Each structure stands twice: as C-alpha cells, then as structure tokens.
Short mmCIF file of C-alpha atoms in Angstrom, two decimals:
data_model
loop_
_atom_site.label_atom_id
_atom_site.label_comp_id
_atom_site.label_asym_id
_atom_site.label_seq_id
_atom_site.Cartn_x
_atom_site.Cartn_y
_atom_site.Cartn_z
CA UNK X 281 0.00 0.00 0.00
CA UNK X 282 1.01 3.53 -0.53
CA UNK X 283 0.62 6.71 1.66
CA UNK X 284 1.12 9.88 1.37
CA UNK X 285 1.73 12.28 4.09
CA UNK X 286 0.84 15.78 5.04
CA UNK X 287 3.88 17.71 5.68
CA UNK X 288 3.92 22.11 6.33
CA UNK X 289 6.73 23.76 4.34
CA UNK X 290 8.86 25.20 6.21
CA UNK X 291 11.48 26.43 3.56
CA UNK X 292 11.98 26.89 0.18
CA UNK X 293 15.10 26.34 -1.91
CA UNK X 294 14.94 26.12 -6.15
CA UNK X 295 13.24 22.46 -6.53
CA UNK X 296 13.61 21.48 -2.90
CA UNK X 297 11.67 22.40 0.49
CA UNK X 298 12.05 21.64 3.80
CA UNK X 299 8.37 20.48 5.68
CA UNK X 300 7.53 19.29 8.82
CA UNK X 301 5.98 16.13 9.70
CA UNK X 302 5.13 16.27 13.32
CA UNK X 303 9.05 17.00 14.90
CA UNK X 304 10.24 15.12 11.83
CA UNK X 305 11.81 17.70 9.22
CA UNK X 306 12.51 16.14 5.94
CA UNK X 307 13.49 17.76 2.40
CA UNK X 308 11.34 16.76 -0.25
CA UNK X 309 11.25 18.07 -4.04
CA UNK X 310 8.63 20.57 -5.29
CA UNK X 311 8.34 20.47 -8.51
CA UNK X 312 5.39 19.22 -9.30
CA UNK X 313 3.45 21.78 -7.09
CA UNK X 314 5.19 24.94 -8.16
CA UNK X 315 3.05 27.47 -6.82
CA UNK X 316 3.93 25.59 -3.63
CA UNK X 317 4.33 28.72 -1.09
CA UNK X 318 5.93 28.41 2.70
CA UNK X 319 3.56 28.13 5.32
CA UNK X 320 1.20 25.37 2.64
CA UNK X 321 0.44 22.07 3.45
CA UNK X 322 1.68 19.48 1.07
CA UNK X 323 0.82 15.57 0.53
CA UNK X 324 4.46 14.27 0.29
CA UNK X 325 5.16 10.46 -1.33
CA UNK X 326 7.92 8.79 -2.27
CA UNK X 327 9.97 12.32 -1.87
CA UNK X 328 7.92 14.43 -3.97
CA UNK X 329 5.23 17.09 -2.73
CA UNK X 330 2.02 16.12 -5.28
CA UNK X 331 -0.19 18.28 -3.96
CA UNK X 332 -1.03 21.18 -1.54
CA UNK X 333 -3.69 20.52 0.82
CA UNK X 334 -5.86 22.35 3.00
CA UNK X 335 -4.42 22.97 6.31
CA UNK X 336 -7.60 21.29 7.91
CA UNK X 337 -7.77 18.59 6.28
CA UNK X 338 -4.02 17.92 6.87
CA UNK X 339 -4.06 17.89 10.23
CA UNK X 340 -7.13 15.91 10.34
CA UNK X 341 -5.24 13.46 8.59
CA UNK X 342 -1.92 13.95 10.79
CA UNK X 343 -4.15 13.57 13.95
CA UNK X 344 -5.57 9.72 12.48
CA UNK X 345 -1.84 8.61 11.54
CA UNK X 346 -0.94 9.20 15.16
CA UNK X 347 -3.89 7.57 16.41
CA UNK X 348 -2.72 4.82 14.29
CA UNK X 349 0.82 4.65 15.28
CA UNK X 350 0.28 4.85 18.65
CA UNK X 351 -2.36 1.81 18.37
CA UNK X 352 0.32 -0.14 16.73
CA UNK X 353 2.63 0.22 20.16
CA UNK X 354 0.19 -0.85 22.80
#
C-alpha cells in the first residue's frame, strides 16, 4: 500500500523544500506543485510534494496517523 503524508513547508530552496511532519523535518522536491508557497500544506510520497492541501484537512489526517501509530505500540 502507498501513503502519502501531510507535511507544512517550512522552507523553500529552487526544486527542494524543507516540511515538517510532526518534529520530523525532511526535504522533499517541489516540482510538481510549483506554486507551492511556505507556510502550505503538502501531501508528500515517495519524496515528492504532489499536492497542496488544506491545512484542515491535513491535520485531520496527521491527527488519524498518530492515532494509528500509537495503536500499533500498545
């Protein structure tokens, strides 16, 4: 199965920006959503942003992952 994540840019650089995932900061590439703009919400997979999101939604979805991760420990 694939997933992508929500992820907040954080900064910009050329074809690269840096979001946040929770306290996870990863660099993805942003080339596919050039209009991408810091401060938007992004669906990040396989190391590409695809797709800016609304913030909402994002962390609605960021809220179930972390249900579901922290099911997966107990």
């Amino acid at each position: 199965m694939c997933l992508a994540v929500p992820g907040k840019v954080i900064e910009i650089n050329d074809t690269k920006a840096s979001i946040e995932v929770g306290n996870v900061k990863r660099e993805v590439y942003v080339q596919l959503v050039p209009e991408v703009k810091l401060g938007d919400y992004v669906l990040v997979h396989a190391g590409c942003a695809i797709e800016i999101v609304d913030e909402e939604e994002a962390l609605k979805t960021l809220e179930i992952l972390k249900e579901f991760a922290e099911d997966e420990i107990c």
